[in-house]
Amino acid sequence: MRPPAPASASERHHRLLLVFAGMSVFAGMAAIALTRPAGPNVWPGLAIWTACALAGATLLNRYLPARDRLLFPLAIFLSGWGLVAIERLAPPFADRQALWLVISVAAMLFAALFPQLLRWLRVYRYLVLAAALLLLLATIVFGRNPSGFDFAPRLWLNVGAVYFQPSEIMKVILVAFMASYLGEQSAASGANPGDAANRHPYLPRLAGPILSMWLLSLVILIWQRDLGAAMLFFIVFLLLLYLTTCDLRILFGGALLIILAAAVAYHLFDVVKLRVDIWLDPWPEADGRAYQIVQSLMAFSAGGIFGTGAGLGSPFYIPVAHSDFVFAALAEEWGLLGVVGVLSSFAVLAHRGLSIAQRHSGRAFHKLLAAGLTLMLITQALMIMAGVLKLLPLTGVTLPFISYGGSSLLVCFIMIGLLLRLSASAAPRPRSGAR
Amino acid sequence: MSVEVAVFILRLLAGLSLIGFLALLFAIVWRSMRQSERQLAMARAARGYLTRQTRGSSQPDGAGERYPLRAITTLGRSASNTVVVEDDFASGEHAWIVLEDGQWWLEDRRSRNGTRLNDAAIQQRAILADGDVIGIGRFSYRLSLGTEEIP
């Protein structure tokens, strides 16, 4: 009888992964501290991040050993880089973001370790959805913007000095709602969804109630001018519907609907018109309305392959770089290497999340929930990264884990927590014989 | 001057640890994909059954009977075998079929009259494939491997 050597080897690899993540975050923080001798202290942020990483890894190892072992290192690595970027770009916000990281990791552990949560999300879905919609309605009435400007979108609710964005928590709740609803429908019809004969009676029953739910939330979101979130919700909804029905027409029809909506919105909303115009050709207005996107492209080109080095670039040319444009600032100081790092991390996240969904064959709710959460994170990341690179019109969503924003970070970590929970309850892979 | 050197060293450290992180990440993903590929292949191979063949005029009873394969499937005349071969030419513990490294192996257990694989006596353990016919005494068994369930 050999001791379980392969397990301990992979255990060592995953620990080493965290060590590498910690080293790069430390090096970034230290470089910022050295190049900014008179600036605010960076060490509390680093200490909080390290504590979060260690506590999260230790607790997950102890209470959820059967989980997917890459999800947490990836999330904590990306959020560590986010902290470095915020420390660099907007030092006054860094400590606040570090505190949100503590809350987020705690919430992730709760979502991962609390056994009833998945069942509650399924059983009380209408209640949860109603509560979330109520929060959104409250945002329309009482909404604020932390910056205090009158023209800025009022997407936040506040309790004292703590601001929260209800459309963020809506991401988790809508995915959970759709997963449980679609899962129930496909189970009730009992049909093989890929079967052509079953498509026609099956589709309207699926689409009807959900489309009306969608219209409702979309109206609310467009009302609030939060177009990025509306777009994101609709794309993820389409992808989930496609996963349930295996019907390609959903994707084509959905793309058509998006183009139609974009054409209508182009004429109705000034924001959309602006975004599309500067996407098609930013150069005539490089000093005016397209200033941000042009500076973002400049930052990418300034970064080169290895970047200018943490603390040595000049990312302040990009207005409010710490939220939506954090990817551009990262590209400048860390170069192509950093961009590849972020992209690979998200790619591996997508791969692991979708393979969790794949292992839940036969349990529609779990499968769709895992796929939906992964798609939500990845679609959001792709939308903003492509927007910053001028591959797509800019949609104001945050870059998951990295951008400044407490509610965004919190919700991303809750999603990771749910994915961890789902990975632990997935059907175990067949054991590899005698070895 | 010294600050510049320190910043340069930190840059190097950051870049190297980033490359290390990515390399390790890919190594882990690569390993887990290889592993699941192997397990898939094994799961595919691990389903199989033997079908007793009808043979010429001396047709024994129970032709067409199916025996699902186990990780170790023993064949022989004594009743303790997985597949009991009721034939005077079969030894008590005649042969076995084992699953190793995702392959099914046929091995003769020093039987008196030998074991045939596709009508040729085997000298050493042999890898089995779908459709092979295993002969013991006057009996023969066709091997079916694949993903289909045992009917």
PDB file of N, CA and C in Angstrom, chain A residues 13-14 16-17 20 23-24 27 30-31 34 70 74 77 81 306-309 334 337 341 348 351-352 429-430 432, chain B residues 3 6-7 10-11 13-15 17-22 24-26 28-29 31-33 36 38-39 42-43 101:
ATOM      1  N   HIS A  13       1.375  21.597  -5.425  1.00  0.00           N
ATOM      2  CA  HIS A  13       1.262  22.492  -6.578  1.00  0.00           C
ATOM      3  C   HIS A  13       0.309  23.636  -6.302  1.00  0.00           C
ATOM      4  N   HIS A  14      -0.820  23.315  -5.681  1.00  0.00           N
ATOM      5  CA  HIS A  14      -1.801  24.364  -5.454  1.00  0.00           C
ATOM      6  C   HIS A  14      -1.316  25.357  -4.412  1.00  0.00           C
ATOM      7  N   LEU A  16       1.822  26.112  -4.023  1.00  0.00           N
ATOM      8  CA  LEU A  16       2.832  26.891  -4.740  1.00  0.00           C
ATOM      9  C   LEU A  16       2.165  27.973  -5.590  1.00  0.00           C
ATOM     10  N   LEU A  17       1.007  27.647  -6.128  1.00  0.00           N
ATOM     11  CA  LEU A  17       0.252  28.618  -6.922  1.00  0.00           C
ATOM     12  C   LEU A  17      -0.063  29.856  -6.078  1.00  0.00           C
ATOM     13  N   PHE A  20       3.147  31.895  -5.518  1.00  0.00           N
ATOM     14  CA  PHE A  20       3.473  32.735  -6.670  1.00  0.00           C
ATOM     15  C   PHE A  20       2.564  33.956  -6.719  1.00  0.00           C
ATOM     16  N   MET A  23       3.709  36.358  -4.164  1.00  0.00           N
ATOM     17  CA  MET A  23       4.952  37.030  -4.514  1.00  0.00           C
ATOM     18  C   MET A  23       4.700  38.149  -5.509  1.00  0.00           C
ATOM     19  N   SER A  24       3.852  37.908  -6.500  1.00  0.00           N
ATOM     20  CA  SER A  24       3.651  38.964  -7.501  1.00  0.00           C
ATOM     21  C   SER A  24       2.894  40.139  -6.882  1.00  0.00           C
ATOM     22  N   ALA A  27       5.435  42.005  -4.767  1.00  0.00           N
ATOM     23  CA  ALA A  27       6.375  42.787  -5.567  1.00  0.00           C
ATOM     24  C   ALA A  27       5.710  44.046  -6.098  1.00  0.00           C
ATOM     25  N   ALA A  30       5.283  46.491  -3.171  1.00  0.00           N
ATOM     26  CA  ALA A  30       6.561  47.048  -2.722  1.00  0.00           C
ATOM     27  C   ALA A  30       7.082  48.061  -3.725  1.00  0.00           C
ATOM     28  N   ALA A  31       6.915  47.764  -5.020  1.00  0.00           N
ATOM     29  CA  ALA A  31       7.379  48.712  -6.038  1.00  0.00           C
ATOM     30  C   ALA A  31       6.622  50.023  -5.929  1.00  0.00           C
ATOM     31  N   LEU A  34       7.971  51.974  -3.018  1.00  0.00           N
ATOM     32  CA  LEU A  34       9.289  52.570  -3.246  1.00  0.00           C
ATOM     33  C   LEU A  34       9.221  53.779  -4.164  1.00  0.00           C
ATOM     34  N   LEU A  70      -8.678  25.023  -8.121  1.00  0.00           N
ATOM     35  CA  LEU A  70      -8.105  26.167  -8.829  1.00  0.00           C
ATOM     36  C   LEU A  70      -8.923  27.439  -8.644  1.00  0.00           C
ATOM     37  N   LEU A  74      -7.301  31.371  -8.171  1.00  0.00           N
ATOM     38  CA  LEU A  74      -7.493  32.303  -9.279  1.00  0.00           C
ATOM     39  C   LEU A  74      -8.194  33.570  -8.809  1.00  0.00           C
ATOM     40  N   PHE A  77      -5.924  35.620  -6.595  1.00  0.00           N
ATOM     41  CA  PHE A  77      -4.840  36.203  -7.386  1.00  0.00           C
ATOM     42  C   PHE A  77      -5.339  37.439  -8.129  1.00  0.00           C
ATOM     43  N   TRP A  81      -4.257  41.439  -7.544  1.00  0.00           N
ATOM     44  CA  TRP A  81      -3.838  42.369  -8.583  1.00  0.00           C
ATOM     45  C   TRP A  81      -4.718  43.593  -8.626  1.00  0.00           C
ATOM     46  N   PHE A 306       6.751  43.880 -21.697  1.00  0.00           N
ATOM     47  CA  PHE A 306       6.937  43.662 -20.266  1.00  0.00           C
ATOM     48  C   PHE A 306       6.391  44.799 -19.414  1.00  0.00           C
ATOM     49  N   GLY A 307       5.815  45.823 -20.046  1.00  0.00           N
ATOM     50  CA  GLY A 307       5.225  46.897 -19.278  1.00  0.00           C
ATOM     51  C   GLY A 307       6.271  47.886 -18.790  1.00  0.00           C
ATOM     52  N   THR A 308       5.779  49.010 -18.262  1.00  0.00           N
ATOM     53  CA  THR A 308       6.704  50.014 -17.763  1.00  0.00           C
ATOM     54  C   THR A 308       7.177  49.690 -16.348  1.00  0.00           C
ATOM     55  N   GLY A 309       6.535  48.715 -15.724  1.00  0.00           N
ATOM     56  CA  GLY A 309       6.868  48.386 -14.347  1.00  0.00           C
ATOM     57  C   GLY A 309       5.869  49.010 -13.393  1.00  0.00           C
ATOM     58  N   TRP A 334       2.104  46.489 -16.568  1.00  0.00           N
ATOM     59  CA  TRP A 334       2.536  45.095 -16.556  1.00  0.00           C
ATOM     60  C   TRP A 334       2.737  44.556 -17.978  1.00  0.00           C
ATOM     61  N   LEU A 337       2.611  40.761 -20.813  1.00  0.00           N
ATOM     62  CA  LEU A 337       2.693  39.676 -19.833  1.00  0.00           C
ATOM     63  C   LEU A 337       1.503  39.723 -18.864  1.00  0.00           C
ATOM     64  N   GLY A 341      -1.605  37.241 -18.478  1.00  0.00           N
ATOM     65  CA  GLY A 341      -1.899  36.671 -17.170  1.00  0.00           C
ATOM     66  C   GLY A 341      -3.371  36.782 -16.813  1.00  0.00           C
ATOM     67  N   VAL A 348      -8.949  29.972 -17.605  1.00  0.00           N
ATOM     68  CA  VAL A 348      -8.952  28.775 -16.760  1.00  0.00           C
ATOM     69  C   VAL A 348     -10.196  28.753 -15.877  1.00  0.00           C
ATOM     70  N   HIS A 351     -12.948  27.480 -17.967  1.00  0.00           N
ATOM     71  CA  HIS A 351     -12.807  26.043 -18.201  1.00  0.00           C
ATOM     72  C   HIS A 351     -13.233  25.243 -16.977  1.00  0.00           C
ATOM     73  N   ARG A 352     -12.770  25.691 -15.799  1.00  0.00           N
ATOM     74  CA  ARG A 352     -13.112  24.935 -14.593  1.00  0.00           C
ATOM     75  C   ARG A 352     -14.601  25.029 -14.293  1.00  0.00           C
ATOM     76  N   ARG A 429     -15.371  11.946 -10.141  1.00  0.00           N
ATOM     77  CA  ARG A 429     -14.846  11.272 -11.319  1.00  0.00           C
ATOM     78  C   ARG A 429     -14.538   9.823 -10.964  1.00  0.00           C
ATOM     79  N   PRO A 430     -14.665   8.916 -11.939  1.00  0.00           N
ATOM     80  CA  PRO A 430     -14.350   7.511 -11.639  1.00  0.00           C
ATOM     81  C   PRO A 430     -12.917   7.391 -11.162  1.00  0.00           C
ATOM     82  N   SER A 432      -9.240   6.088 -10.439  1.00  0.00           N
ATOM     83  CA  SER A 432      -8.318   5.514 -11.418  1.00  0.00           C
ATOM     84  C   SER A 432      -7.707   4.226 -10.889  1.00  0.00           C
TER      85      SER A 432
ATOM     86  N   VAL B   3      17.258  53.030  -4.960  1.00  0.00           N
ATOM     87  CA  VAL B   3      15.816  52.824  -5.114  1.00  0.00           C
ATOM     88  C   VAL B   3      15.524  52.251  -6.486  1.00  0.00           C
ATOM     89  N   ALA B   6      16.382  48.642  -6.541  1.00  0.00           N
ATOM     90  CA  ALA B   6      15.389  47.863  -5.797  1.00  0.00           C
ATOM     91  C   ALA B   6      14.115  47.707  -6.606  1.00  0.00           C
ATOM     92  N   VAL B   7      13.695  48.800  -7.262  1.00  0.00           N
ATOM     93  CA  VAL B   7      12.469  48.722  -8.065  1.00  0.00           C
ATOM     94  C   VAL B   7      12.666  47.757  -9.222  1.00  0.00           C
ATOM     95  N   LEU B  10      12.393  44.300  -7.925  1.00  0.00           N
ATOM     96  CA  LEU B  10      10.993  43.968  -7.659  1.00  0.00           C
ATOM     97  C   LEU B  10      10.243  43.675  -8.951  1.00  0.00           C
ATOM     98  N   ARG B  11      10.563  44.450 -10.003  1.00  0.00           N
ATOM     99  CA  ARG B  11       9.927  44.206 -11.298  1.00  0.00           C
ATOM    100  C   ARG B  11      10.240  42.815 -11.792  1.00  0.00           C
ATOM    101  N   LEU B  13      11.134  40.286  -9.956  1.00  0.00           N
ATOM    102  CA  LEU B  13      10.437  39.328  -9.090  1.00  0.00           C
ATOM    103  C   LEU B  13       8.971  39.200  -9.506  1.00  0.00           C
ATOM    104  N   ALA B  14       8.336  40.365  -9.755  1.00  0.00           N
ATOM    105  CA  ALA B  14       6.924  40.330 -10.141  1.00  0.00           C
ATOM    106  C   ALA B  14       6.740  39.564 -11.439  1.00  0.00           C
ATOM    107  N   GLY B  15       7.608  39.874 -12.430  1.00  0.00           N
ATOM    108  CA  GLY B  15       7.481  39.200 -13.716  1.00  0.00           C
ATOM    109  C   GLY B  15       7.714  37.716 -13.595  1.00  0.00           C
ATOM    110  N   SER B  17       7.465  35.784 -10.895  1.00  0.00           N
ATOM    111  CA  SER B  17       6.431  35.062 -10.155  1.00  0.00           C
ATOM    112  C   SER B  17       5.149  34.971 -10.976  1.00  0.00           C
ATOM    113  N   LEU B  18       4.919  35.982 -11.834  1.00  0.00           N
ATOM    114  CA  LEU B  18       3.756  35.912 -12.721  1.00  0.00           C
ATOM    115  C   LEU B  18       3.925  34.771 -13.711  1.00  0.00           C
ATOM    116  N   ILE B  19       5.133  34.674 -14.299  1.00  0.00           N
ATOM    117  CA  ILE B  19       5.383  33.581 -15.241  1.00  0.00           C
ATOM    118  C   ILE B  19       5.267  32.237 -14.524  1.00  0.00           C
ATOM    119  N   GLY B  20       5.801  32.182 -13.288  1.00  0.00           N
ATOM    120  CA  GLY B  20       5.681  30.950 -12.514  1.00  0.00           C
ATOM    121  C   GLY B  20       4.234  30.586 -12.268  1.00  0.00           C
ATOM    122  N   PHE B  21       3.434  31.580 -11.896  1.00  0.00           N
ATOM    123  CA  PHE B  21       2.008  31.351 -11.651  1.00  0.00           C
ATOM    124  C   PHE B  21       1.335  30.772 -12.890  1.00  0.00           C
ATOM    125  N   LEU B  22       1.600  31.410 -14.041  1.00  0.00           N
ATOM    126  CA  LEU B  22       0.946  30.969 -15.272  1.00  0.00           C
ATOM    127  C   LEU B  22       1.409  29.567 -15.665  1.00  0.00           C
ATOM    128  N   LEU B  24       2.571  27.185 -13.779  1.00  0.00           N
ATOM    129  CA  LEU B  24       2.000  26.200 -12.862  1.00  0.00           C
ATOM    130  C   LEU B  24       0.515  25.986 -13.155  1.00  0.00           C
ATOM    131  N   LEU B  25      -0.174  27.094 -13.442  1.00  0.00           N
ATOM    132  CA  LEU B  25      -1.599  27.023 -13.762  1.00  0.00           C
ATOM    133  C   LEU B  25      -1.817  26.099 -14.952  1.00  0.00           C
ATOM    134  N   PHE B  26      -1.013  26.324 -16.006  1.00  0.00           N
ATOM    135  CA  PHE B  26      -1.192  25.502 -17.201  1.00  0.00           C
ATOM    136  C   PHE B  26      -0.807  24.055 -16.926  1.00  0.00           C
ATOM    137  N   ILE B  28      -1.135  22.458 -14.134  1.00  0.00           N
ATOM    138  CA  ILE B  28      -2.208  21.810 -13.375  1.00  0.00           C
ATOM    139  C   ILE B  28      -3.383  21.483 -14.294  1.00  0.00           C
ATOM    140  N   VAL B  29      -3.750  22.448 -15.148  1.00  0.00           N
ATOM    141  CA  VAL B  29      -4.877  22.201 -16.056  1.00  0.00           C
ATOM    142  C   VAL B  29      -4.537  21.060 -17.007  1.00  0.00           C
ATOM    143  N   ARG B  31      -2.430  18.576 -16.549  1.00  0.00           N
ATOM    144  CA  ARG B  31      -2.459  17.291 -15.843  1.00  0.00           C
ATOM    145  C   ARG B  31      -3.869  16.809 -15.615  1.00  0.00           C
ATOM    146  N   SER B  32      -4.745  17.725 -15.200  1.00  0.00           N
ATOM    147  CA  SER B  32      -6.101  17.273 -14.882  1.00  0.00           C
ATOM    148  C   SER B  32      -6.833  16.868 -16.157  1.00  0.00           C
ATOM    149  N   MET B  33      -6.492  17.523 -17.278  1.00  0.00           N
ATOM    150  CA  MET B  33      -7.144  17.120 -18.530  1.00  0.00           C
ATOM    151  C   MET B  33      -6.648  15.755 -18.975  1.00  0.00           C
ATOM    152  N   SER B  36      -8.363  13.177 -16.818  1.00  0.00           N
ATOM    153  CA  SER B  36      -9.764  12.876 -17.113  1.00  0.00           C
ATOM    154  C   SER B  36      -9.878  12.168 -18.452  1.00  0.00           C
ATOM    155  N   ARG B  38      -7.689   9.968 -19.528  1.00  0.00           N
ATOM    156  CA  ARG B  38      -7.376   8.567 -19.234  1.00  0.00           C
ATOM    157  C   ARG B  38      -8.562   7.870 -18.586  1.00  0.00           C
ATOM    158  N   GLN B  39      -9.196   8.618 -17.662  1.00  0.00           N
ATOM    159  CA  GLN B  39     -10.314   7.992 -16.956  1.00  0.00           C
ATOM    160  C   GLN B  39     -11.491   7.737 -17.883  1.00  0.00           C
ATOM    161  N   MET B  42     -10.709   4.705 -19.744  1.00  0.00           N
ATOM    162  CA  MET B  42     -10.896   3.526 -18.906  1.00  0.00           C
ATOM    163  C   MET B  42     -12.363   3.219 -18.703  1.00  0.00           C
ATOM    164  N   ALA B  43     -13.151   4.257 -18.479  1.00  0.00           N
ATOM    165  CA  ALA B  43     -14.574   4.026 -18.266  1.00  0.00           C
ATOM    166  C   ALA B  43     -15.193   3.407 -19.511  1.00  0.00           C
ATOM    167  N   ASP B 101      -4.318  -0.862 -16.521  1.00  0.00           N
ATOM    168  CA  ASP B 101      -3.942   0.293 -17.353  1.00  0.00           C
ATOM    169  C   ASP B 101      -4.955   0.549 -18.462  1.00  0.00           C
TER     170      ASP B 101
END
